[in-house]
PDB file of C-alpha atoms in Angstrom:
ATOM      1  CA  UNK A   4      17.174  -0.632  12.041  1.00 61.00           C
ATOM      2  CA  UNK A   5      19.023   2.665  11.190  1.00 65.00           C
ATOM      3  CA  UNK A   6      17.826   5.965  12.016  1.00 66.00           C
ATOM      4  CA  UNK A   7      17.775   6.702   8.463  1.00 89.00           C
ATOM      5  CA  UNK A   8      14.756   3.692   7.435  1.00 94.00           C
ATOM      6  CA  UNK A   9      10.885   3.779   8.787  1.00 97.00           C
ATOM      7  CA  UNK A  10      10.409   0.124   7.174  1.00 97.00           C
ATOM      8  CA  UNK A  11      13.049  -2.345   7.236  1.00 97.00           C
ATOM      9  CA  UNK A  12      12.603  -6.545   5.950  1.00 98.00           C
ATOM     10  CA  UNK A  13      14.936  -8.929   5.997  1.00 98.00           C
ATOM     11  CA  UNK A  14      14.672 -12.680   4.731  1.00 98.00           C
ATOM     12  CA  UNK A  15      11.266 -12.464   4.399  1.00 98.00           C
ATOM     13  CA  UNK A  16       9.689 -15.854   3.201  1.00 97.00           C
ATOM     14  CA  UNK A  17       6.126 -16.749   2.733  1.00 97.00           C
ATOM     15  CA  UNK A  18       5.133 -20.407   2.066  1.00 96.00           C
ATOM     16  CA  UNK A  19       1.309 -20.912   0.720  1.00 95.00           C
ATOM     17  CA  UNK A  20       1.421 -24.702   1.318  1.00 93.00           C
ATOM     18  CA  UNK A  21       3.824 -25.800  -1.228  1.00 95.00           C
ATOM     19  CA  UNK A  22       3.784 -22.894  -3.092  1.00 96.00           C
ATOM     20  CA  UNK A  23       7.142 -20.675  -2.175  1.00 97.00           C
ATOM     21  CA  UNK A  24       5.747 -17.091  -2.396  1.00 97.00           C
ATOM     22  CA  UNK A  25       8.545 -15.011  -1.380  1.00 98.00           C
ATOM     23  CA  UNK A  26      11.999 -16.334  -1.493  1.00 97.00           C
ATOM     24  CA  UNK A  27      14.290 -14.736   1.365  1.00 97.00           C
ATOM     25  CA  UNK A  28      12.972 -10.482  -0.122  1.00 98.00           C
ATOM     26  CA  UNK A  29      14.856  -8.161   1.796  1.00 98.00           C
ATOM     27  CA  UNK A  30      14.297  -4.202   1.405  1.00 98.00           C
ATOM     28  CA  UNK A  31      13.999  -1.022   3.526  1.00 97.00           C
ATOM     29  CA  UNK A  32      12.180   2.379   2.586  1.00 98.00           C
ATOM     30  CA  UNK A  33      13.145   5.872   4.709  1.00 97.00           C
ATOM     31  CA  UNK A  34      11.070   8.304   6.099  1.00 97.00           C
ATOM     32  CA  UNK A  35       8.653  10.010   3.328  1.00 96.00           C
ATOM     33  CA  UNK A  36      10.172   7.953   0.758  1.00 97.00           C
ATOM     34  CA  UNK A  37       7.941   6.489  -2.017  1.00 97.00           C
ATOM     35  CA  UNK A  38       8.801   3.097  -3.227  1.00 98.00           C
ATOM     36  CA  UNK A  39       6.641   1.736  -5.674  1.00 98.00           C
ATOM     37  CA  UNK A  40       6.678  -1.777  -6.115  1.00 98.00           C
ATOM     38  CA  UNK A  41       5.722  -3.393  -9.914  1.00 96.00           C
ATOM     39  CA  UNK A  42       6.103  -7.232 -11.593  1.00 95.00           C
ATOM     40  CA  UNK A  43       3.919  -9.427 -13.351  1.00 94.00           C
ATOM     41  CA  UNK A  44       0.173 -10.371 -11.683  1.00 91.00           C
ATOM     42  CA  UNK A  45       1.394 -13.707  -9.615  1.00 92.00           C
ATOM     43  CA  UNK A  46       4.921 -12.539  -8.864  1.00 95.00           C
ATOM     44  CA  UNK A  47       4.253 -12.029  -5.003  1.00 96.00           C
ATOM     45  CA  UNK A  48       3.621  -7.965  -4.803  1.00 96.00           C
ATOM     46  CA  UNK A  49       0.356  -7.888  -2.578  1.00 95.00           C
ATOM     47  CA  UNK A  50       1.493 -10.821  -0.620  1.00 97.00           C
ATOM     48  CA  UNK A  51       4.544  -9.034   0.285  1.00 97.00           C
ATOM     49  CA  UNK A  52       2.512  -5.830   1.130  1.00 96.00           C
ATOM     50  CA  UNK A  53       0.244  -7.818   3.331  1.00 95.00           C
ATOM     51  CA  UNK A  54       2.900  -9.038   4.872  1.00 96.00           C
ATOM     52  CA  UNK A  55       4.231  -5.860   5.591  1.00 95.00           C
ATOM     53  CA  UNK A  56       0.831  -5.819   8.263  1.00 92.00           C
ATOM     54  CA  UNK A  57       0.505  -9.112   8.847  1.00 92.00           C
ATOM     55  CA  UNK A  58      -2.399  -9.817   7.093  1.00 93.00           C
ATOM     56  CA  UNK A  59      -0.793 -12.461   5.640  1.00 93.00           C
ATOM     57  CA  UNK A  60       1.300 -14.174   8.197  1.00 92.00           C
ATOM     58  CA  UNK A  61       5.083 -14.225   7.240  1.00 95.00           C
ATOM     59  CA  UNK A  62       6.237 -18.051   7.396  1.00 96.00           C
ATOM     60  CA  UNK A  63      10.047 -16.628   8.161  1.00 96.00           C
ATOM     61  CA  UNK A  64      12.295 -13.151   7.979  1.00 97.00           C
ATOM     62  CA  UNK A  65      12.202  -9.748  10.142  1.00 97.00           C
ATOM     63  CA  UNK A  66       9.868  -7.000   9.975  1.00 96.00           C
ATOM     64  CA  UNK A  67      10.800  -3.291  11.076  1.00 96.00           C
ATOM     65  CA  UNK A  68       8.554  -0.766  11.061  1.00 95.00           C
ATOM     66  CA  UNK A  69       8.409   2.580  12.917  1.00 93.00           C
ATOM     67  CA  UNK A  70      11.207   1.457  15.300  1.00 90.00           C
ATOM     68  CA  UNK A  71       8.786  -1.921  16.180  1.00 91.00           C
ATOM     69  CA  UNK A  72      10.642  -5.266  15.080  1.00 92.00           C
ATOM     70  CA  UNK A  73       9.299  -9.108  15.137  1.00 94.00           C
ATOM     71  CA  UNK A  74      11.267 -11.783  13.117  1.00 94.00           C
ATOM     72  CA  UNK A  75       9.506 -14.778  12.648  1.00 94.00           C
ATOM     73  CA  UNK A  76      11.254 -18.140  12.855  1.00 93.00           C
ATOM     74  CA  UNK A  77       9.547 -20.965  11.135  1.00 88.00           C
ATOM     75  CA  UNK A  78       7.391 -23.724  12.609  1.00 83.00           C
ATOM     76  CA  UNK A  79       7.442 -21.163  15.946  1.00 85.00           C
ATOM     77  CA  UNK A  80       4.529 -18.998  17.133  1.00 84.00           C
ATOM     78  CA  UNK A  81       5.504 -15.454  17.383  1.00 84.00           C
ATOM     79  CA  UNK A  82       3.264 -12.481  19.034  1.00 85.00           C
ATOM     80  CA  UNK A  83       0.461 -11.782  17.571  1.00 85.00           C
ATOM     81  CA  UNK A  84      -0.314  -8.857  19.905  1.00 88.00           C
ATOM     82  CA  UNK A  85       2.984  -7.308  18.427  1.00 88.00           C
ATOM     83  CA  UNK A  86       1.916  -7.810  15.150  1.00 89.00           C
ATOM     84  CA  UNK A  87      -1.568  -5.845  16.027  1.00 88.00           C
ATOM     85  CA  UNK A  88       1.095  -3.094  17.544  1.00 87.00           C
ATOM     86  CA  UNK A  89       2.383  -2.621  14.501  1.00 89.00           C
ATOM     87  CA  UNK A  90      -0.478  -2.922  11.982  1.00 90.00           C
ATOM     88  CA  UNK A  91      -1.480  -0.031  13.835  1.00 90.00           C
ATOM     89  CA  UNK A  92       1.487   2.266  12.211  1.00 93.00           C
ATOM     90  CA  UNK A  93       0.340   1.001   8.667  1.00 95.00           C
ATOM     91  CA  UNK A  94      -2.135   2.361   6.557  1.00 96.00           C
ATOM     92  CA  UNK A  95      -3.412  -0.102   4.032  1.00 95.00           C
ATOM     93  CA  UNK A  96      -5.803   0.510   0.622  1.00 96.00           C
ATOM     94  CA  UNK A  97      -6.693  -1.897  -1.015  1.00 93.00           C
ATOM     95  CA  UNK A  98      -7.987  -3.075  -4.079  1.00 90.00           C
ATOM     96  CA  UNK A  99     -11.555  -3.153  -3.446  1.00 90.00           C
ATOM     97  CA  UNK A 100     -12.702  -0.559  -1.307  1.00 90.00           C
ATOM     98  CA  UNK A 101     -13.965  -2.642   1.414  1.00 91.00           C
ATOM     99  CA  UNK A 102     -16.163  -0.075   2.924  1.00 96.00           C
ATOM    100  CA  UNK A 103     -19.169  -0.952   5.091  1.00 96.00           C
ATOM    101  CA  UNK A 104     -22.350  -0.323   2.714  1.00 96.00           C
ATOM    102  CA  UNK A 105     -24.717   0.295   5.702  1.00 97.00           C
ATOM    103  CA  UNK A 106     -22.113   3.277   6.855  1.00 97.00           C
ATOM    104  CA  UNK A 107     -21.743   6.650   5.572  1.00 98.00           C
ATOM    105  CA  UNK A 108     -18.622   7.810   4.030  1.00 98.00           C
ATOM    106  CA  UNK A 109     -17.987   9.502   7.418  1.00 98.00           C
ATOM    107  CA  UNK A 110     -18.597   6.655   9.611  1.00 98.00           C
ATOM    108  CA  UNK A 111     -16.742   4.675   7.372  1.00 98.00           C
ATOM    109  CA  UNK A 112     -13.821   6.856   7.907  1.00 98.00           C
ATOM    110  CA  UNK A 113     -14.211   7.111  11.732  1.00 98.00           C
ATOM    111  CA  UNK A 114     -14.957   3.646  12.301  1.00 97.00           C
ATOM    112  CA  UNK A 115     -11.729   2.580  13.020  1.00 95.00           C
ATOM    113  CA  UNK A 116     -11.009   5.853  15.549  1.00 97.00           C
ATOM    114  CA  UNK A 117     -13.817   5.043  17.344  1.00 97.00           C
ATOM    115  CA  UNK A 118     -13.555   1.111  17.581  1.00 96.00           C
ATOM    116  CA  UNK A 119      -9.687   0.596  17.693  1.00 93.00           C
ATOM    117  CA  UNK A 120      -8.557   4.018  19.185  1.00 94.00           C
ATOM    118  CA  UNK A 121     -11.573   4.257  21.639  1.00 96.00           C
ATOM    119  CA  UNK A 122     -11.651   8.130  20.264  1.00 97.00           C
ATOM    120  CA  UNK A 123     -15.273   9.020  21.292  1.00 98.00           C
ATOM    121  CA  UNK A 124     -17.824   9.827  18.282  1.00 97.00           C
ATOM    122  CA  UNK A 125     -17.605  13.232  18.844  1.00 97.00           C
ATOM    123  CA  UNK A 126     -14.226  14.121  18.937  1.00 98.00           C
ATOM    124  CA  UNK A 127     -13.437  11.554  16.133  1.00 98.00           C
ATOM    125  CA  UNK A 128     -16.466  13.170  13.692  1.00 97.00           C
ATOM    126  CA  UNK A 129     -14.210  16.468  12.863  1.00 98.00           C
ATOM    127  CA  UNK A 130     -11.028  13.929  12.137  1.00 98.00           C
ATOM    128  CA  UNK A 131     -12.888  12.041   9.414  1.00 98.00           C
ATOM    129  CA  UNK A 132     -14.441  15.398   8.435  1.00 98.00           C
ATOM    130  CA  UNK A 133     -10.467  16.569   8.001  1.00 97.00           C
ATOM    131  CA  UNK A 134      -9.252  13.575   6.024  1.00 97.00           C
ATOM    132  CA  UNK A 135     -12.340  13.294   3.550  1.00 98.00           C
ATOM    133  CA  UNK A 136     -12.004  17.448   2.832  1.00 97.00           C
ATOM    134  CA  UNK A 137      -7.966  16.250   2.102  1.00 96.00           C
ATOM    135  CA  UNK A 138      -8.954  13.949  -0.608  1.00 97.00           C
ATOM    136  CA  UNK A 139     -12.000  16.335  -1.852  1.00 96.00           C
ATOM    137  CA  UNK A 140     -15.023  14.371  -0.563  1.00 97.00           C
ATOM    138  CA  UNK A 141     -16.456  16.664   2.639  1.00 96.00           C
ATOM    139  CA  UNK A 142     -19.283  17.037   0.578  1.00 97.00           C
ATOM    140  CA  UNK A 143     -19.934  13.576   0.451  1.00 97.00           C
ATOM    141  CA  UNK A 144     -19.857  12.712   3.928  1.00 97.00           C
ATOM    142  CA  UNK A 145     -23.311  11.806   4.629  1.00 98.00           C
ATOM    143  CA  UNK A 146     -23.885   9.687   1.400  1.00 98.00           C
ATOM    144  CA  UNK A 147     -23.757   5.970   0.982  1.00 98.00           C
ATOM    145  CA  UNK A 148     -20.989   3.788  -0.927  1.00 97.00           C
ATOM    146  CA  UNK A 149     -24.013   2.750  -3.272  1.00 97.00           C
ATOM    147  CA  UNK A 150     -24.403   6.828  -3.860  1.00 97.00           C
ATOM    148  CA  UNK A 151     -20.768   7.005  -4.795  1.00 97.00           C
ATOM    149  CA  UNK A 152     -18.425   6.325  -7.621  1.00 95.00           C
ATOM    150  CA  UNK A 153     -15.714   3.889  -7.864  1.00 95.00           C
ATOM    151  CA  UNK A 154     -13.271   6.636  -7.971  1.00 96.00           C
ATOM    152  CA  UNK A 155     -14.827   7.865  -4.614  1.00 97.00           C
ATOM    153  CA  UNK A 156     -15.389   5.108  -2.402  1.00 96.00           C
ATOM    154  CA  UNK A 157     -11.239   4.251  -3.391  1.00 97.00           C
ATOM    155  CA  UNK A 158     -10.752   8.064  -2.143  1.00 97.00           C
ATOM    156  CA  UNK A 159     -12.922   7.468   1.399  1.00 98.00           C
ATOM    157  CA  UNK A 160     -10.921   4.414   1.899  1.00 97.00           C
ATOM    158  CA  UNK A 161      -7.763   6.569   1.686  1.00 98.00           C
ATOM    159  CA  UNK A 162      -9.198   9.218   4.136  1.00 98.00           C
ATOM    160  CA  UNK A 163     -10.286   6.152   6.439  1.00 97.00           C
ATOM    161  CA  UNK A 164      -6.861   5.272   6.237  1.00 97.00           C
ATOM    162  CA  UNK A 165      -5.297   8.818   6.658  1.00 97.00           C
ATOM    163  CA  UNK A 166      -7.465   9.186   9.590  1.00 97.00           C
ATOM    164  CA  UNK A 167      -5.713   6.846  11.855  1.00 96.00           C
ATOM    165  CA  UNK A 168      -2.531   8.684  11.240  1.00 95.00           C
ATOM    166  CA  UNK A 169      -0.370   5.752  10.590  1.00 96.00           C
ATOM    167  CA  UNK A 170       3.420   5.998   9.928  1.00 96.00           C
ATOM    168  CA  UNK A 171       3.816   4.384   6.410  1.00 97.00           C
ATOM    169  CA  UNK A 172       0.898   4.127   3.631  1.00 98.00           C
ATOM    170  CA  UNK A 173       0.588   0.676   1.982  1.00 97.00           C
ATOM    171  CA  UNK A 174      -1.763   0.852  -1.403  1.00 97.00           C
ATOM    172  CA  UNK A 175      -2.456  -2.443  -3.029  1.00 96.00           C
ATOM    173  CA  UNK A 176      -2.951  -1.599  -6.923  1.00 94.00           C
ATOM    174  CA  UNK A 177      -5.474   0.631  -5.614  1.00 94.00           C
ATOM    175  CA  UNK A 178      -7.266   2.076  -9.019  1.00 94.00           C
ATOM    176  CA  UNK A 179      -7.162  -1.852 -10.269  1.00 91.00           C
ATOM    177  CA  UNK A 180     -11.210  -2.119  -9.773  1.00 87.00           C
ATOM    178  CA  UNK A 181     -11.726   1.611 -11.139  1.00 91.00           C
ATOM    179  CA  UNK A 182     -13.179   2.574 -14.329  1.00 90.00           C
ATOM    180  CA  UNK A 183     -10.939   4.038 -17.018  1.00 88.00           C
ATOM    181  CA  UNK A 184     -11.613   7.650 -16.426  1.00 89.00           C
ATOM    182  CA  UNK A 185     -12.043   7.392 -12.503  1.00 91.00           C
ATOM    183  CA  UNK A 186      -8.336   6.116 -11.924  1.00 93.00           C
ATOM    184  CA  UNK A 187      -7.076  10.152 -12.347  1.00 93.00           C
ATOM    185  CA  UNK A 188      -8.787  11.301  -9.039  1.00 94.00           C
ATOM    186  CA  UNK A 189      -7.128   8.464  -7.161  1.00 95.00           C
ATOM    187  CA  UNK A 190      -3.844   9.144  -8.493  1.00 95.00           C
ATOM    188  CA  UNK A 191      -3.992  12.238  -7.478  1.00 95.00           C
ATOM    189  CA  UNK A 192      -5.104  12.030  -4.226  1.00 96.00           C
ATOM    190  CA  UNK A 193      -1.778   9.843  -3.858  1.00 96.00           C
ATOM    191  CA  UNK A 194       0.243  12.328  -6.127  1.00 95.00           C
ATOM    192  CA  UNK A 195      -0.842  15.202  -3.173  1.00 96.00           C
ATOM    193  CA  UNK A 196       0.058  12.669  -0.603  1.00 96.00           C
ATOM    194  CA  UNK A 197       3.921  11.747  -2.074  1.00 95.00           C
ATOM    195  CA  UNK A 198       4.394  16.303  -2.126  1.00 94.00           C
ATOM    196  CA  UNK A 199       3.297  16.354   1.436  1.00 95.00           C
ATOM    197  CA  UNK A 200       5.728  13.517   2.020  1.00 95.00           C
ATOM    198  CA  UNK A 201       3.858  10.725   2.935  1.00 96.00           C
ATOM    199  CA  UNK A 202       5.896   7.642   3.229  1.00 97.00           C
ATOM    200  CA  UNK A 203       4.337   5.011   1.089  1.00 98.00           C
ATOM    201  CA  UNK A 204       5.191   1.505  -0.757  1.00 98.00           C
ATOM    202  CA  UNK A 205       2.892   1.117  -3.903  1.00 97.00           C
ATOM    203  CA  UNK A 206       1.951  -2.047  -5.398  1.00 97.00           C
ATOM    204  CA  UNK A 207       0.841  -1.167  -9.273  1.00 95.00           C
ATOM    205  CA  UNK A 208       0.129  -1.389 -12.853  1.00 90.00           C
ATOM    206  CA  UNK A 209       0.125   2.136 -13.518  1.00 91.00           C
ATOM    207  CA  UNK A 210       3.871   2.744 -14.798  1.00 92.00           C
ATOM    208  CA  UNK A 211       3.585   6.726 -15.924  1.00 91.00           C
ATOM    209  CA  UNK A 212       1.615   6.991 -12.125  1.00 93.00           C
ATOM    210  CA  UNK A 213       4.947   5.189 -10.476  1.00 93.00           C
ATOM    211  CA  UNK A 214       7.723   6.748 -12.985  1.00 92.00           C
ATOM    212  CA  UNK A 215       5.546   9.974 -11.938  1.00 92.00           C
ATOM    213  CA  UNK A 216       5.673   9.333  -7.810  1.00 94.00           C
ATOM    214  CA  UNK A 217       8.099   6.902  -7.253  1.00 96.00           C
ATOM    215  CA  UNK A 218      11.930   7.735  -4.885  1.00 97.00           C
ATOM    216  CA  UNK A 219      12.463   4.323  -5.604  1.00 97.00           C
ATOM    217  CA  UNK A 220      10.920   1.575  -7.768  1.00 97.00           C
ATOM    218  CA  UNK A 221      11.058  -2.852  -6.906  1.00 97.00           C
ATOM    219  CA  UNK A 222      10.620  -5.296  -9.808  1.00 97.00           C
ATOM    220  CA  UNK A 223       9.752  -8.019  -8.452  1.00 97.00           C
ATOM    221  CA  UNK A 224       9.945 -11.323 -10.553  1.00 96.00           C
ATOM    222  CA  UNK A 225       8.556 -14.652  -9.072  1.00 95.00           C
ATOM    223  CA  UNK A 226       9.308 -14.142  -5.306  1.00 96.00           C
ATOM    224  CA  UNK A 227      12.169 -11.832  -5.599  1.00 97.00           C
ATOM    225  CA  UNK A 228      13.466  -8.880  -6.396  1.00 97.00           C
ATOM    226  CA  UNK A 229      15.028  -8.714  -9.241  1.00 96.00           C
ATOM    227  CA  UNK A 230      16.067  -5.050  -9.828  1.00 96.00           C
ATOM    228  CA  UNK A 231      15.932  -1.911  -7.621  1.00 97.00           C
ATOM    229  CA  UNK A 232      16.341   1.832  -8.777  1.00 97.00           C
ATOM    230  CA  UNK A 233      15.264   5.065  -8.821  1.00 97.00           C
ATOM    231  CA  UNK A 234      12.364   5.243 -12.285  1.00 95.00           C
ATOM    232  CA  UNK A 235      15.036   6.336 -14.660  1.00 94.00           C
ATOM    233  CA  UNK A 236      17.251   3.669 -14.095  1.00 95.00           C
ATOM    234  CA  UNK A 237      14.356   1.041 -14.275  1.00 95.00           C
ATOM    235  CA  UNK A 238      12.355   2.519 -16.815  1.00 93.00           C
ATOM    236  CA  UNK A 239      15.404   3.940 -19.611  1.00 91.00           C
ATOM    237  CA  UNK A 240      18.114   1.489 -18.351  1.00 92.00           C
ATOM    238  CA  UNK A 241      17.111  -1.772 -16.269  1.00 93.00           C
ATOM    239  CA  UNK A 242      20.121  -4.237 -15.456  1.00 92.00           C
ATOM    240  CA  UNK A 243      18.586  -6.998 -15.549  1.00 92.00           C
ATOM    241  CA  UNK A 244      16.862  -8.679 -18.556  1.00 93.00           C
ATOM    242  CA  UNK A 245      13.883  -9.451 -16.626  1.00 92.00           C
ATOM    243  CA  UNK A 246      12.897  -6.036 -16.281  1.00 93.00           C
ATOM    244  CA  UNK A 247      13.840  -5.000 -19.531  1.00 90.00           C
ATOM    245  CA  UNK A 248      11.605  -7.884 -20.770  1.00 92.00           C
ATOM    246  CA  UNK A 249       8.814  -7.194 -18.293  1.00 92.00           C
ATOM    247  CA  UNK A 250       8.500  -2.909 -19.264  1.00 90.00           C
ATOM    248  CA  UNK A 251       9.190  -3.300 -22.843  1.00 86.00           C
ATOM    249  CA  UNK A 252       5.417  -4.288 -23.950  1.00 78.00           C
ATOM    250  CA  UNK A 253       4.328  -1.516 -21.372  1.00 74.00           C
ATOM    251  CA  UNK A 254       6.758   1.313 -22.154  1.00 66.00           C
ATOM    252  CA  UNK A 255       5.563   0.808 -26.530  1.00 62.00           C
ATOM    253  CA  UNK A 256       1.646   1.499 -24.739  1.00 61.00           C
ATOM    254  CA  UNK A 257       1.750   3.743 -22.448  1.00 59.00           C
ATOM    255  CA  UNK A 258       4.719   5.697 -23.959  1.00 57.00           C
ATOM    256  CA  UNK A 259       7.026   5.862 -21.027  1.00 54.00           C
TER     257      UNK A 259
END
């Protein structure tokens, strides 16, 4: 891996059974880069993302990211404590919030310091305190998730996130569960985040939110990608007619 690129993949398959996933995607993103990644539902986006920290285990290809590497050959076994290693330099929102519902917002957030990083209570309380004041939720720190919006349980899993200070952000259509009129705050807790220069790969729906945000912007189509480009040359003049057929529909609705 260059000293240019934080994430690097090469060859990356993932078999589901039968069912070829991702057919041989190769792609790398540089330091505080944005790359938003966008395709039909079922083309392989969140698989590739989990893939990215092995939460889906990669059936073939190389993974670099943050200077750690593992290819996977398949039909071997390949280490698992490496793939932990690196997890730990990801980030990763998701869909649903996933928060504990017996936790407060602030011991959701410092759950992971505390359990993973062995950061004693203490010292970890005024780093969750930090990341929930960054995406405007100190206030909230001693509520519940059932005391909290959609909008704002997405925005303490970003701060949980945040707070183990990972290298690259991974957001898995993140304001897909969210109410209409909650799916602003998110956005712009991730809008904040791509000024500061957070480096992050975006899997969404929202096309003005990645034409907004994105460096660099994947269409993926059925396993691979199928065009790559910065959001003007994807969104006013895609190469390939998959893309042009996949944004058309969206760009007459939402007016891109």
């Amino acid at each position: 891996m260059s000293a240019n690129e934080i994430i690097r993949v090469e060859n990356l398959h993932k078999w589901f059974g039968m069912l070829h996933v991702l057919k041989g995607v190769s792609f790398s993103v540089t330091p505080k880069e944005v790359l938003v990644i966008i395709g039909r539902s079922g083309s392989g986006k969140s698989t590739l993302l989990r893939c990215l920290n092995f939460l889906e285990e990669p059936s073939s290809g190389t993974i670099d990211i943050a200077g750690q590497s593992l290819t996977i050959v398949a039909g071997t076994r390949y280490d698992h404590n490496k793939a932990v290693a690196m997890r730990l330099n990801t980030g990763m929102v998701f869909q649903e919030f996933n928060l504990f519902p017996h936790m407060t917002a602030l011991d959701n957030v410092i759950e992971g310091l505390v359990t993973v990083k062995k950061i004693p209570r203490d010292q970890a309380i005024p780093i969750g305190m930090k990341y929930l004041k960054k995406v405007g939720l100190e206030e909230k720190c001693n509520e519940h998730p059932i005391r909290l919006s959609g909008g704002q349980k997405q925005r303490v899993a970003i701060a949980r996130a945040l707070a183990m200070e990972p290298k690259v952000m991974l957001f898995d259509e993140p304001t897909s569960a969210l109410d209409p009129e909650l799916i602003g705050e998110v956005l712009d807790v991730m809008k904040q985040l791509a000024v500061e220069g957070t480096t992050m790969v975006i899997v969404t729906h929202e096309m003005g939110f990645a034409c907004d945000v994105a460096d660099r912007i994947l269409f993926v189509d059925r396993g691979i990608i199928a065009e790559s480009g910065t959001p003007d040359q994807i969104f006013n003049h895609p190469q390939d007619e998959r893309t042009h057929l996949f944004l058309e529909p969206i760009r007459k609705v939402q007016q891109i």
